[in-house]
Tab-separated table of C-alpha atoms in Angstrom:
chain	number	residue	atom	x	y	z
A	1	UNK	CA	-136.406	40.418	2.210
A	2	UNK	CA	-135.249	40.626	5.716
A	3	UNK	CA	-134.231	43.647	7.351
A	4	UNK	CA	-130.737	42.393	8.010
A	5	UNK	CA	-129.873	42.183	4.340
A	6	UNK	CA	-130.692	46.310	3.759
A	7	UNK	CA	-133.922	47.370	2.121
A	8	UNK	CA	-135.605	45.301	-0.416
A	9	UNK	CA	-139.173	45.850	-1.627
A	10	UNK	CA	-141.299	43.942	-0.055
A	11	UNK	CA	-144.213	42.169	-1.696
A	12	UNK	CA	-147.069	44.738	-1.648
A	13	UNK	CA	-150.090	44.138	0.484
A	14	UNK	CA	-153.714	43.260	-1.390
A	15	UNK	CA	-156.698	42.879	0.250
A	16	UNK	CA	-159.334	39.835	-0.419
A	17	UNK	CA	-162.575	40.159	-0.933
A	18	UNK	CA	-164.767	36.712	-1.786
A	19	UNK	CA	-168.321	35.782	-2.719
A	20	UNK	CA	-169.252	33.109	-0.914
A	21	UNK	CA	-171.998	31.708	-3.290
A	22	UNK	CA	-174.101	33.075	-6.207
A	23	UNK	CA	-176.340	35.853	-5.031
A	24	UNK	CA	-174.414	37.361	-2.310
A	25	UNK	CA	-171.833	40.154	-2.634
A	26	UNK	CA	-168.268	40.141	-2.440
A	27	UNK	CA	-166.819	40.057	1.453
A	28	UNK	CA	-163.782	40.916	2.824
A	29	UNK	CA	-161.868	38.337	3.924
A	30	UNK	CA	-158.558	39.262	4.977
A	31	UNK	CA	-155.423	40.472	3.191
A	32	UNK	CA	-152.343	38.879	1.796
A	33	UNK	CA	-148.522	39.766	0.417
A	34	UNK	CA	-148.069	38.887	-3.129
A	35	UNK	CA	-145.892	40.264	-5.988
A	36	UNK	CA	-148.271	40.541	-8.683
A	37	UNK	CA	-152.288	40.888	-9.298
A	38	UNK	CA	-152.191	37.240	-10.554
A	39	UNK	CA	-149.844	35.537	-7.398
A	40	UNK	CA	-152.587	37.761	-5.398
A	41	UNK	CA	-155.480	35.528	-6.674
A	42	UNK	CA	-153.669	32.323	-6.551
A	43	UNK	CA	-152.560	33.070	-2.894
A	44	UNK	CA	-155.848	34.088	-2.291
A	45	UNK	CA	-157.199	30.882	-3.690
A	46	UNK	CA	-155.301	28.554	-1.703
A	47	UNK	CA	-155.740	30.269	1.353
A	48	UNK	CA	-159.039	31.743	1.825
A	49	UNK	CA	-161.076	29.106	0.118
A	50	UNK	CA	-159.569	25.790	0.247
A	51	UNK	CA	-162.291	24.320	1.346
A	52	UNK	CA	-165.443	25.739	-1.050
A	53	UNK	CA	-166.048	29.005	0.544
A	54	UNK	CA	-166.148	30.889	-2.598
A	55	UNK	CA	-167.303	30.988	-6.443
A	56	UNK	CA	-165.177	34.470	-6.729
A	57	UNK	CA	-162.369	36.629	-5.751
A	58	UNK	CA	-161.452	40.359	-6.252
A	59	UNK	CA	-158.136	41.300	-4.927
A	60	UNK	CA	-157.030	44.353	-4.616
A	61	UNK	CA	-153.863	46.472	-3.707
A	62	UNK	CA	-154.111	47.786	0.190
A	63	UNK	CA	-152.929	51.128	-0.673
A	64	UNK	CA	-155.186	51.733	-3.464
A	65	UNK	CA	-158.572	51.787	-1.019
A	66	UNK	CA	-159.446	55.016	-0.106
A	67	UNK	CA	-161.087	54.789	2.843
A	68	UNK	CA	-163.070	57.338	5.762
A	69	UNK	CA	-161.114	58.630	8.367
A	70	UNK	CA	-161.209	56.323	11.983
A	71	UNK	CA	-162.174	58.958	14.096
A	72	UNK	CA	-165.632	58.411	15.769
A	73	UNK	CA	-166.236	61.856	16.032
A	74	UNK	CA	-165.457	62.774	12.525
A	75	UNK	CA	-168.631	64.605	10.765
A	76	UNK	CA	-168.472	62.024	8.056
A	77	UNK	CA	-171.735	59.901	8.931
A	78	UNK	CA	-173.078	63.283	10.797
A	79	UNK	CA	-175.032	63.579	7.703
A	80	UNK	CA	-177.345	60.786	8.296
A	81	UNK	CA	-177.587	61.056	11.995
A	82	UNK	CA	-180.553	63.832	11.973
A	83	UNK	CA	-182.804	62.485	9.588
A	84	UNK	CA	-185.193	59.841	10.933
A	85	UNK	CA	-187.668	60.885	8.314
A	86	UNK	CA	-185.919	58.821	6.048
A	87	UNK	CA	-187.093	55.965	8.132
A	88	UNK	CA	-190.465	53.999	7.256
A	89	UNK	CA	-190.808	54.471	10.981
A	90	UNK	CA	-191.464	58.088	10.927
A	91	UNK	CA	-194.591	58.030	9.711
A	92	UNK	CA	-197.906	57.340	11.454
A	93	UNK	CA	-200.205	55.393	9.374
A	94	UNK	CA	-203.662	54.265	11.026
A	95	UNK	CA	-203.447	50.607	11.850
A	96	UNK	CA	-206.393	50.079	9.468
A	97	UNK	CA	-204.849	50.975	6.214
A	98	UNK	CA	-203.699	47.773	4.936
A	99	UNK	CA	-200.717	46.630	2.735
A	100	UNK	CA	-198.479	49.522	3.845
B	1	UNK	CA	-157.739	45.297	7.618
B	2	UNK	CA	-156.722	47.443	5.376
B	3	UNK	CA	-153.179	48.649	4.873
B	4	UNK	CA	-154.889	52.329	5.900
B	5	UNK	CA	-156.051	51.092	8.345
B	6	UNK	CA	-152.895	49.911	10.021
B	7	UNK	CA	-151.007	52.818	8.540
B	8	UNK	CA	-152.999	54.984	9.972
B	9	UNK	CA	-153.792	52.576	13.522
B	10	UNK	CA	-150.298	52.272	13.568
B	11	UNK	CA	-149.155	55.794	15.134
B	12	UNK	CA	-151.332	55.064	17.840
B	13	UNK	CA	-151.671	57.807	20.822
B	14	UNK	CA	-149.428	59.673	19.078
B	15	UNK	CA	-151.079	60.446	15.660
B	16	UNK	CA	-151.662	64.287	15.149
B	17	UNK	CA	-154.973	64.050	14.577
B	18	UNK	CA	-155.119	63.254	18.054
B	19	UNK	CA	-155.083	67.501	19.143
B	20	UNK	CA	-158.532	68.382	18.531
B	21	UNK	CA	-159.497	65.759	20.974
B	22	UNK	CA	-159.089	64.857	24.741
B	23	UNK	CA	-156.547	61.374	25.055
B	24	UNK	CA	-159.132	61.176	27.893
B	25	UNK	CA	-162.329	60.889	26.348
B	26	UNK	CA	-160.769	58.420	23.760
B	27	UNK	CA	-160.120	56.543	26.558
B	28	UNK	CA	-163.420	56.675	28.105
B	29	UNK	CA	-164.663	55.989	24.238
B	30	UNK	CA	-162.735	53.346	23.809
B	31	UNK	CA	-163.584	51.457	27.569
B	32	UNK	CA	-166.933	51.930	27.211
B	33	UNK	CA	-166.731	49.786	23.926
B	34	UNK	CA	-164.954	47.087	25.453
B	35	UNK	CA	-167.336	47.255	28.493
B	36	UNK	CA	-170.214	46.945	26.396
B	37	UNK	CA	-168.700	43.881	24.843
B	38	UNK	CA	-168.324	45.506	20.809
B	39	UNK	CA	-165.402	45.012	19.161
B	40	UNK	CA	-162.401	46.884	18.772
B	41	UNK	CA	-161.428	47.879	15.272
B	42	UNK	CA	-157.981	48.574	13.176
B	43	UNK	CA	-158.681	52.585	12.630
B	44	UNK	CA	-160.352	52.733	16.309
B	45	UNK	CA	-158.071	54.667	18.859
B	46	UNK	CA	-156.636	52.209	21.627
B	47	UNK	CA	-154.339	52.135	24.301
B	48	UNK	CA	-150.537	51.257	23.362
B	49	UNK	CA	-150.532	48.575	26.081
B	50	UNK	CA	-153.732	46.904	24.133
B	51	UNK	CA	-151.979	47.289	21.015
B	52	UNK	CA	-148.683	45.857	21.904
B	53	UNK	CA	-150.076	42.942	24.006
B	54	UNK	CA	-152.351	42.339	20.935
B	55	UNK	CA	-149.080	42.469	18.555
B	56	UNK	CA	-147.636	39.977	20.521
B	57	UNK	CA	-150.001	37.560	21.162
B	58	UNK	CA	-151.084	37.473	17.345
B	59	UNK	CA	-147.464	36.987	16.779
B	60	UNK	CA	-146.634	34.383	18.946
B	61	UNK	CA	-150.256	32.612	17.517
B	62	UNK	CA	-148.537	33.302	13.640
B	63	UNK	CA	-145.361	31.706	14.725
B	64	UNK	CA	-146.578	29.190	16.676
B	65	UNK	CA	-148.984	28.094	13.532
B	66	UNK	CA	-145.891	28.254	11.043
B	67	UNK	CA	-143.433	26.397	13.637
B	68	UNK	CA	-146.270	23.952	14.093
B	69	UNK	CA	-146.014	22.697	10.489
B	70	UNK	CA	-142.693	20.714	11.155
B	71	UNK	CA	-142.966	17.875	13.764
B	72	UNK	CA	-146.476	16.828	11.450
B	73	UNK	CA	-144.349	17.723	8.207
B	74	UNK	CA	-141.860	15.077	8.789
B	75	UNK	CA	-144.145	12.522	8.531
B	76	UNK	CA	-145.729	13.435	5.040
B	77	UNK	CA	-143.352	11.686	2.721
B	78	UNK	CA	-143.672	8.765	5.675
B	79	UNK	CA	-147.511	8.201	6.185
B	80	UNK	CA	-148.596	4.818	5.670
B	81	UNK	CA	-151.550	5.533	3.083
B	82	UNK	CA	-152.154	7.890	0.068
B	83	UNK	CA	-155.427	8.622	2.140
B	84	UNK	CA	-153.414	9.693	5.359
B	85	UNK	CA	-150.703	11.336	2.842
B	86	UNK	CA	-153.790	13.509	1.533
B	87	UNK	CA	-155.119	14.147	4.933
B	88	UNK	CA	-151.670	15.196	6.694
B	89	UNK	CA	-150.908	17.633	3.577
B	90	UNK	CA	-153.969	18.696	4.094
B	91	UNK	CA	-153.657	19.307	7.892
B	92	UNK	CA	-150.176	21.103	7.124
B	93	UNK	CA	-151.179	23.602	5.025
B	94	UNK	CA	-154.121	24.277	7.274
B	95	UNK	CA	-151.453	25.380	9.366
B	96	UNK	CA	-149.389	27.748	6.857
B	97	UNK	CA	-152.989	28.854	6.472
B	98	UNK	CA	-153.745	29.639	10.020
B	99	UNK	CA	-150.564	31.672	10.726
B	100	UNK	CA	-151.224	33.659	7.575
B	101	UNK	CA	-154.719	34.555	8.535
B	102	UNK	CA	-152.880	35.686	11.972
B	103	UNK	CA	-150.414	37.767	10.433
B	104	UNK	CA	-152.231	39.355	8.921
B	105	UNK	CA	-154.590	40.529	11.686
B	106	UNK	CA	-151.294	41.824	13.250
B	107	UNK	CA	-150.845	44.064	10.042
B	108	UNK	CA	-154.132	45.615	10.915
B	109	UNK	CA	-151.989	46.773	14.228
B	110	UNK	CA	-149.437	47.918	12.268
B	111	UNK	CA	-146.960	44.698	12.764
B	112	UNK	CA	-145.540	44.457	9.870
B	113	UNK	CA	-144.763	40.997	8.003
B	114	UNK	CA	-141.276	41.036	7.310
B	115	UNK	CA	-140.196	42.718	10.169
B	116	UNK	CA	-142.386	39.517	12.267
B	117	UNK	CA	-140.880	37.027	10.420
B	118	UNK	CA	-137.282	38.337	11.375
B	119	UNK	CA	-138.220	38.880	14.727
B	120	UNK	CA	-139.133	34.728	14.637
B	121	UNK	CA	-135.940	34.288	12.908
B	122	UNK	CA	-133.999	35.671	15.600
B	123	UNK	CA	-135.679	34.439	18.542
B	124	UNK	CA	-136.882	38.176	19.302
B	125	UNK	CA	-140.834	36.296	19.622
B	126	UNK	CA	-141.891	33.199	20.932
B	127	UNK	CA	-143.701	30.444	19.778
B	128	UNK	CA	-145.908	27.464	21.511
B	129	UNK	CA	-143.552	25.713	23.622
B	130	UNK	CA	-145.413	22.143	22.440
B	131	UNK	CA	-144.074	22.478	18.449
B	132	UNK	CA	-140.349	21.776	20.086
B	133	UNK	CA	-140.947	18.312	21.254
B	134	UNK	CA	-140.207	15.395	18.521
B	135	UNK	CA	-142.759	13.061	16.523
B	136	UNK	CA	-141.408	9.892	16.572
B	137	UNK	CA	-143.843	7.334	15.358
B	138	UNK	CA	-146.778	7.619	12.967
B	139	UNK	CA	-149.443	7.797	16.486
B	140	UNK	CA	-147.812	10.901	17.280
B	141	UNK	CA	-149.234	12.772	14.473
B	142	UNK	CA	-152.742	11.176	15.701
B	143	UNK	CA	-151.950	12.417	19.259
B	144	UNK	CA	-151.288	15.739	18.144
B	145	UNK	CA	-154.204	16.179	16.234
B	146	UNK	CA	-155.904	15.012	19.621
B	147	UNK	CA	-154.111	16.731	22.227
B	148	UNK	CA	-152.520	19.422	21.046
B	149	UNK	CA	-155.083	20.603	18.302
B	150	UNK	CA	-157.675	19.838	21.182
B	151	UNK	CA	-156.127	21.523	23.065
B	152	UNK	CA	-155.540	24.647	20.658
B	153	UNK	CA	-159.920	24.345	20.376
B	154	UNK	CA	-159.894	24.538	24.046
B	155	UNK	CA	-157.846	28.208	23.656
B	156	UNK	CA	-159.292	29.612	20.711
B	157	UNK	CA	-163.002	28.860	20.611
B	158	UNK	CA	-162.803	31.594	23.472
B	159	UNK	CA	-161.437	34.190	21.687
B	160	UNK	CA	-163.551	34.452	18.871
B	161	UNK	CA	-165.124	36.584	21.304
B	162	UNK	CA	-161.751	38.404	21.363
B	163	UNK	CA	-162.422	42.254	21.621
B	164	UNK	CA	-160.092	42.873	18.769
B	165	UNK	CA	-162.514	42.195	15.840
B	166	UNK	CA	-159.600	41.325	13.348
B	167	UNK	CA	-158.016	38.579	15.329
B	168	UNK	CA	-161.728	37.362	16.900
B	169	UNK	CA	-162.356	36.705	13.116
B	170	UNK	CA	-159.470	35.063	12.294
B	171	UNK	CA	-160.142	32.831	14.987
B	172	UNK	CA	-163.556	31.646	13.860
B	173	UNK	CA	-162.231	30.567	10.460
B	174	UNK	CA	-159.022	28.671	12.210
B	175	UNK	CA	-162.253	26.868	14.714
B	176	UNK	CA	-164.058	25.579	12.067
B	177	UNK	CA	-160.647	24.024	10.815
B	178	UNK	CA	-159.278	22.544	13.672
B	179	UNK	CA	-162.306	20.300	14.226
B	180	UNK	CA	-160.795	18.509	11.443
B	181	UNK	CA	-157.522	18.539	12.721
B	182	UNK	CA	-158.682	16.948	15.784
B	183	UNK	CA	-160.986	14.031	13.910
B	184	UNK	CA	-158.355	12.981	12.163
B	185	UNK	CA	-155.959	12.701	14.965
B	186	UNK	CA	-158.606	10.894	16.730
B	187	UNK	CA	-159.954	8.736	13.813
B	188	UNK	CA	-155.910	7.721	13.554
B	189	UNK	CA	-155.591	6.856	16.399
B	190	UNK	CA	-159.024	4.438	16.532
B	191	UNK	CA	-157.550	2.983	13.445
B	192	UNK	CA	-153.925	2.037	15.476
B	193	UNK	CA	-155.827	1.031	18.744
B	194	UNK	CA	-157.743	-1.591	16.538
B	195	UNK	CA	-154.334	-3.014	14.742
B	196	UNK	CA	-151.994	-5.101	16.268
B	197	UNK	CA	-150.122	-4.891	20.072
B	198	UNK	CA	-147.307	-3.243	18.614
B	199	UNK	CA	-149.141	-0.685	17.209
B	200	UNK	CA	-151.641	0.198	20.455
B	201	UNK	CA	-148.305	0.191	22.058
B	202	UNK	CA	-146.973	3.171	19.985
B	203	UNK	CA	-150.259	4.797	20.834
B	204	UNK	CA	-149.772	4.875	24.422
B	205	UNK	CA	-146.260	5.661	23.936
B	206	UNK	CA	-146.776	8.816	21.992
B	207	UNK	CA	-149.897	9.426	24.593
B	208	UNK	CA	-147.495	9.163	27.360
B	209	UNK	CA	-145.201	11.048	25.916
B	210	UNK	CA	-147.794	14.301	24.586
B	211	UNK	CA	-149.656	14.485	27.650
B	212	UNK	CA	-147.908	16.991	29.914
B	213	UNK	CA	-146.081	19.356	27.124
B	214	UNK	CA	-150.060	19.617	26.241
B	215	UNK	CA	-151.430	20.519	29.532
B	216	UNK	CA	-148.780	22.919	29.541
B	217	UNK	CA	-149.783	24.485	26.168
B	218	UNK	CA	-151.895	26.491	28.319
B	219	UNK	CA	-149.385	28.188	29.951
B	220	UNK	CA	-148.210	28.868	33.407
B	221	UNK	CA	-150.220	28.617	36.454
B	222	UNK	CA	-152.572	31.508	36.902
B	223	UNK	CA	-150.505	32.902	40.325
B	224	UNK	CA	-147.790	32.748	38.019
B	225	UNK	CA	-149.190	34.647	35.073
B	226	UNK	CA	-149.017	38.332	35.508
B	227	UNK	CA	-150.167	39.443	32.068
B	228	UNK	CA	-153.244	37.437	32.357
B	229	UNK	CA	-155.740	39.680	34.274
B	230	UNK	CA	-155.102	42.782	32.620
B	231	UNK	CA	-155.419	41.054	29.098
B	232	UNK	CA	-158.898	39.645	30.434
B	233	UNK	CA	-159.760	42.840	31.916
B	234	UNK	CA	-159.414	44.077	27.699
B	235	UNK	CA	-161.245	41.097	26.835
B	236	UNK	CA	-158.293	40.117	24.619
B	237	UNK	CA	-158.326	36.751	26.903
B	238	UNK	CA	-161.742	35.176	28.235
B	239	UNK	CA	-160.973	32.432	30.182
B	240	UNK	CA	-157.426	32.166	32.729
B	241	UNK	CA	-154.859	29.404	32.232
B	242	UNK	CA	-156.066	27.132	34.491
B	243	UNK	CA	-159.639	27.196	33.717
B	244	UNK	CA	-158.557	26.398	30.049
B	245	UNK	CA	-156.319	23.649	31.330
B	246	UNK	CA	-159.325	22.034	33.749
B	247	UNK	CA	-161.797	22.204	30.581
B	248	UNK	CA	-159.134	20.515	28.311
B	249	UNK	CA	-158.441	17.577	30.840
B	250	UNK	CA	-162.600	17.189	31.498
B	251	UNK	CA	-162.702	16.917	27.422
B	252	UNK	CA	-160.229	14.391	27.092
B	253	UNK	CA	-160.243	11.985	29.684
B	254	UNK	CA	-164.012	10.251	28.492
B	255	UNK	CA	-162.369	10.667	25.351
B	256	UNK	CA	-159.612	8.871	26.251
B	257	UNK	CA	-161.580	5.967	28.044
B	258	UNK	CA	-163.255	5.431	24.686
B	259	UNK	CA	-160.084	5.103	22.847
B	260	UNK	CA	-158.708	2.697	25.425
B	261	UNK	CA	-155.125	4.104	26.223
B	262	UNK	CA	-154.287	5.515	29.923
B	263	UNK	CA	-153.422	9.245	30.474
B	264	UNK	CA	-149.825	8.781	32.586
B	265	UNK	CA	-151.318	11.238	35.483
B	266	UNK	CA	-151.534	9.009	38.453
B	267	UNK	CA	-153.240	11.647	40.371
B	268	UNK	CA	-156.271	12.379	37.636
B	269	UNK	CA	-159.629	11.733	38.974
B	270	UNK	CA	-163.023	12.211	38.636
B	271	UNK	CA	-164.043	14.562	41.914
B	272	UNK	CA	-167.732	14.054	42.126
B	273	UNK	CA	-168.315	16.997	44.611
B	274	UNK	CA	-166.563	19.577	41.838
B	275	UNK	CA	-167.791	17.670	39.009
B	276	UNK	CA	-164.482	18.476	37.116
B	277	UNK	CA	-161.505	15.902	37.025
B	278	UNK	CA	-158.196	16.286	39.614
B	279	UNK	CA	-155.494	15.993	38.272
B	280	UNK	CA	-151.237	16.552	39.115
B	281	UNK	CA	-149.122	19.638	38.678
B	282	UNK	CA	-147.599	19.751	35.483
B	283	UNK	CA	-143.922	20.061	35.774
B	284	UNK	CA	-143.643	23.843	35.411
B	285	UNK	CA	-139.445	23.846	35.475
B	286	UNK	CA	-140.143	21.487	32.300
B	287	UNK	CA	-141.939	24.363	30.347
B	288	UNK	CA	-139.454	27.270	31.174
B	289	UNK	CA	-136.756	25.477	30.065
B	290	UNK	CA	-138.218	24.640	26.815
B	291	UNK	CA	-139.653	28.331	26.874
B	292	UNK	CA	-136.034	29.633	27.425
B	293	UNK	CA	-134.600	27.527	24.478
B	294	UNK	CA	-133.750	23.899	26.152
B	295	UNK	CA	-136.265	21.916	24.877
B	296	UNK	CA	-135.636	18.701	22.387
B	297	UNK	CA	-136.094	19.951	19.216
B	298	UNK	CA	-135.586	24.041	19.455
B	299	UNK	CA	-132.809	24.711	17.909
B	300	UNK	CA	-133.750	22.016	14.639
B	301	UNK	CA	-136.941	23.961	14.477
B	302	UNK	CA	-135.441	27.420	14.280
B	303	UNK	CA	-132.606	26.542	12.155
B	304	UNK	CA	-135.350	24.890	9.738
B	305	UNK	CA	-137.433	27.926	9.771
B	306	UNK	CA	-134.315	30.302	9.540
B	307	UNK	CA	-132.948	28.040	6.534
B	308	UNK	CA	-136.710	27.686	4.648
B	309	UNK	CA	-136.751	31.228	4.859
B	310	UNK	CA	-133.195	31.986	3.568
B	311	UNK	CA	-133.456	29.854	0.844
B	312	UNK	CA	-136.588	30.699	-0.395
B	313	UNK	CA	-135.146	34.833	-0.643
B	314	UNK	CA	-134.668	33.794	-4.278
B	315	UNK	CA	-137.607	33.126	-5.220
B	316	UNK	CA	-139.372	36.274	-3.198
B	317	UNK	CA	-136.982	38.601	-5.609
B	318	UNK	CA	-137.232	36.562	-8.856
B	319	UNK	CA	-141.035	37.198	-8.310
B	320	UNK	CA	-140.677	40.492	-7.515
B	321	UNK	CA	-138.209	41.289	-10.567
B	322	UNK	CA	-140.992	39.667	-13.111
B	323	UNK	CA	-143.888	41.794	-11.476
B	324	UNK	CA	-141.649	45.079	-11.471
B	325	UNK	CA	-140.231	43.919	-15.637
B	326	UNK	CA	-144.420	43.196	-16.529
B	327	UNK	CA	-145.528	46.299	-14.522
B	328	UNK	CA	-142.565	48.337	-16.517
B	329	UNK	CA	-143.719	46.537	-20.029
B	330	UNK	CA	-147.602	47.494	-18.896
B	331	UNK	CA	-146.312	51.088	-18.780
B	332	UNK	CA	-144.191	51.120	-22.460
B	333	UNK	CA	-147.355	49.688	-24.243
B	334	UNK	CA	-149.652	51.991	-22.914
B	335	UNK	CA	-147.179	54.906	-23.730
């Protein structure tokens, strides 16, 4: 495994996700080396919830998440920048009309 | 912290993607986030100076975490209870646990693990000067807990407000954890202070003994610190050396009235006009020696980490032989 000793493969990456408690989605947590799926969740166990922070875990390997570029000026999100009238906000309503 | 991410974080300023856009305004982008006190994030653009001083602290916080598992370690198959047995493995692998969280946050930067571990291995990156000083009685793993992990509270509550939003997380779960460390250090020590002579007398001992490698956990003087201002100007660091170091003694020394033992500083006292505590000059030759290699217990702490690592390559390729010969059986079935 180290560098010295020419290349071996390294354990791959996985990243953590946990729910904290029934009722709340999965959150990522942080990420972890392990050889396998199932080393993954047992690594994962003992060190992101050794002391009751979760009731599950989904693990998953780093280079399988797709993910949107990092550049703030990428078009991505421009989609949803110009349309306030999907906001409740956009709308005048009289303050008399009740329940609304 | 994603490995895209720090794939992709990890070709920095020079990342192609970069030639639509202005280095400048990135710059200006990325200033302007810091100024306005958001965080920085793994795919975000940043300077290589923030980067690298980020990569090293991290690392020297992983190693120092990892390193920090032996002078408490040697006292787990020697604690006096099954309760203290439970509460020092407990404390220990908080530790493993810390430095993991930490390298990881460095592998959002691009660090990556193996290459950290050997750079630990070969004395390429430094760890705490503190973990190379030796434990020997029982009080000093309550002193420890005290001092040194009140100490590490005194460093790292700050920088959960780190700008780098990676490591400021990891650094609110390792908080809530060292509050433990430091009750039990202190609850030990309450325990010894109420036994017999010979045992308050190992408490003072191992306080006389932790007091100044602590106060120098916190580094250099700030005069003598010259990577200090620009990593507070990047809001990497919140608070300088010294003001950590004056917080830490103002902590402890009520703390240590209650306990009953004497902190070996004939110079500490309370300045009413200040309201903060004087106290002496550490002994700043002291920590660069043991930062350049001299101090007690150095050399048994590297060769332990150098031969833990070493002799655990085994099992790292066993492990990775069964995944590869299940992954390869996966395949044949589904073929």
């Amino acid at each position: 495994m180290s560098s010295t000793e020419g290349v071996k493969d390294e354990w791959p990456l996985y990243e953590v996700f946990v729910r904290g408690k029934r009722g709340l989605n999965h959150v990522h947590v942080g990420s972890l080396h392990a050889a396998d799926d199932r080393m993954a969740l047992t690594h994962a166990r003992d060190l992101y919830t050794r002391r009751n922070e979760g009731v599950s875990i989904w693990v998953v390997r780093s280079d399988h998440i797709a993910a949107s570029t990092r550049d703030e000026k990428d078009p991505f999100f421009a989609p949803s920048a110009d349309k306030v009238y999907r906001h409740p906000t956009f709308y005048d309503i009289p303050d008399d009309v009740p329940h609304i | 912290m994603t490995k895209t991410d720090s794939a992709s974080s990890a070709a920095g300023s020079t990342d192609p993607r970069l030639d639509g856009h202005d280095e400048q305004d990135l710059e200006q982008h990325f200033d302007a986030t810091i100024a306005r006190d958001q965080r920085i994030e793994p795919r975000d653009w940043m300077p290589d100076g923030y980067r690298k001083t980020l990569i090293r602290q991290i690392a020297q916080h992983a190693h120092s975490e990892i390193i920090g598992m032996q002078p408490e370690g040697e006292w787990i198959t020697r604690a006096p209870s099954l309760r203290r047995k439970a509460i020092l493995f407990a404390k220990v692998q908080d530790e493993a646990g810390h430095g993991l969280y930490l390298y990881s946050a460095a592998e959002t930067l691009g660090a990556d693990r193996a290459d950290l571990t050997q750079r630990l291995i070969e004395g390429r990156q430094k760890y705490s000067s503190i973990f190379n000083y030796p434990t020997l009685s029982f009080a000093d793993v309550g002193v420890i807990g005290w001092f040194v992990d009140g100490a590490a509270i005194c460093n790292q509550v700050p920088l959960c407000r780190s700008s780098y939003g990676p490591y400021a997380r990891a650094m609110v779960r390792i908080c809530k954890e060292e509050s433990f460390h430091q009750r039990q250090g202190y609850e030990l020590l309450m325990t010894m202070m109420r036994g017999t002579d010979a045992q308050r007398e190992m408490v003072q001992d191992a306080v006389d003994r932790w007091w100044w490698p602590s106060l120098m956990m916190f580094g250099p003087p700030d005069d003598a610190s010259p990577n200090s201002a620009q990593s507070m100007a990047w809001k990497i660091k919140r608070h300088s050396n010294d003001e950590l170091r004056r917080r830490f003694v103002d902590m402890t020394v009520p703390q240590a009235e209650k306990l009953g033992v004497t902190l070996p500083d004939p110079e500490l006292r309370w300045n009413a006009e200040r309201g903060h505590h004087d106290f002496g000059t550490p002994d700043w030759s002291e920590l660069q020696r043991v930062i350049k290699g001299d101090g007690p217990c150095n050399a048994q702490r590297m060769e332990r980490r150098r031969s833990a690592h070493e002799e655990g390559a085994w099992v790292r390729e066993a492990a990775s032989a069964y995944a590869a010969k299940q992954s390869r059986r996966a395949r044949e079935g589904a073929a």
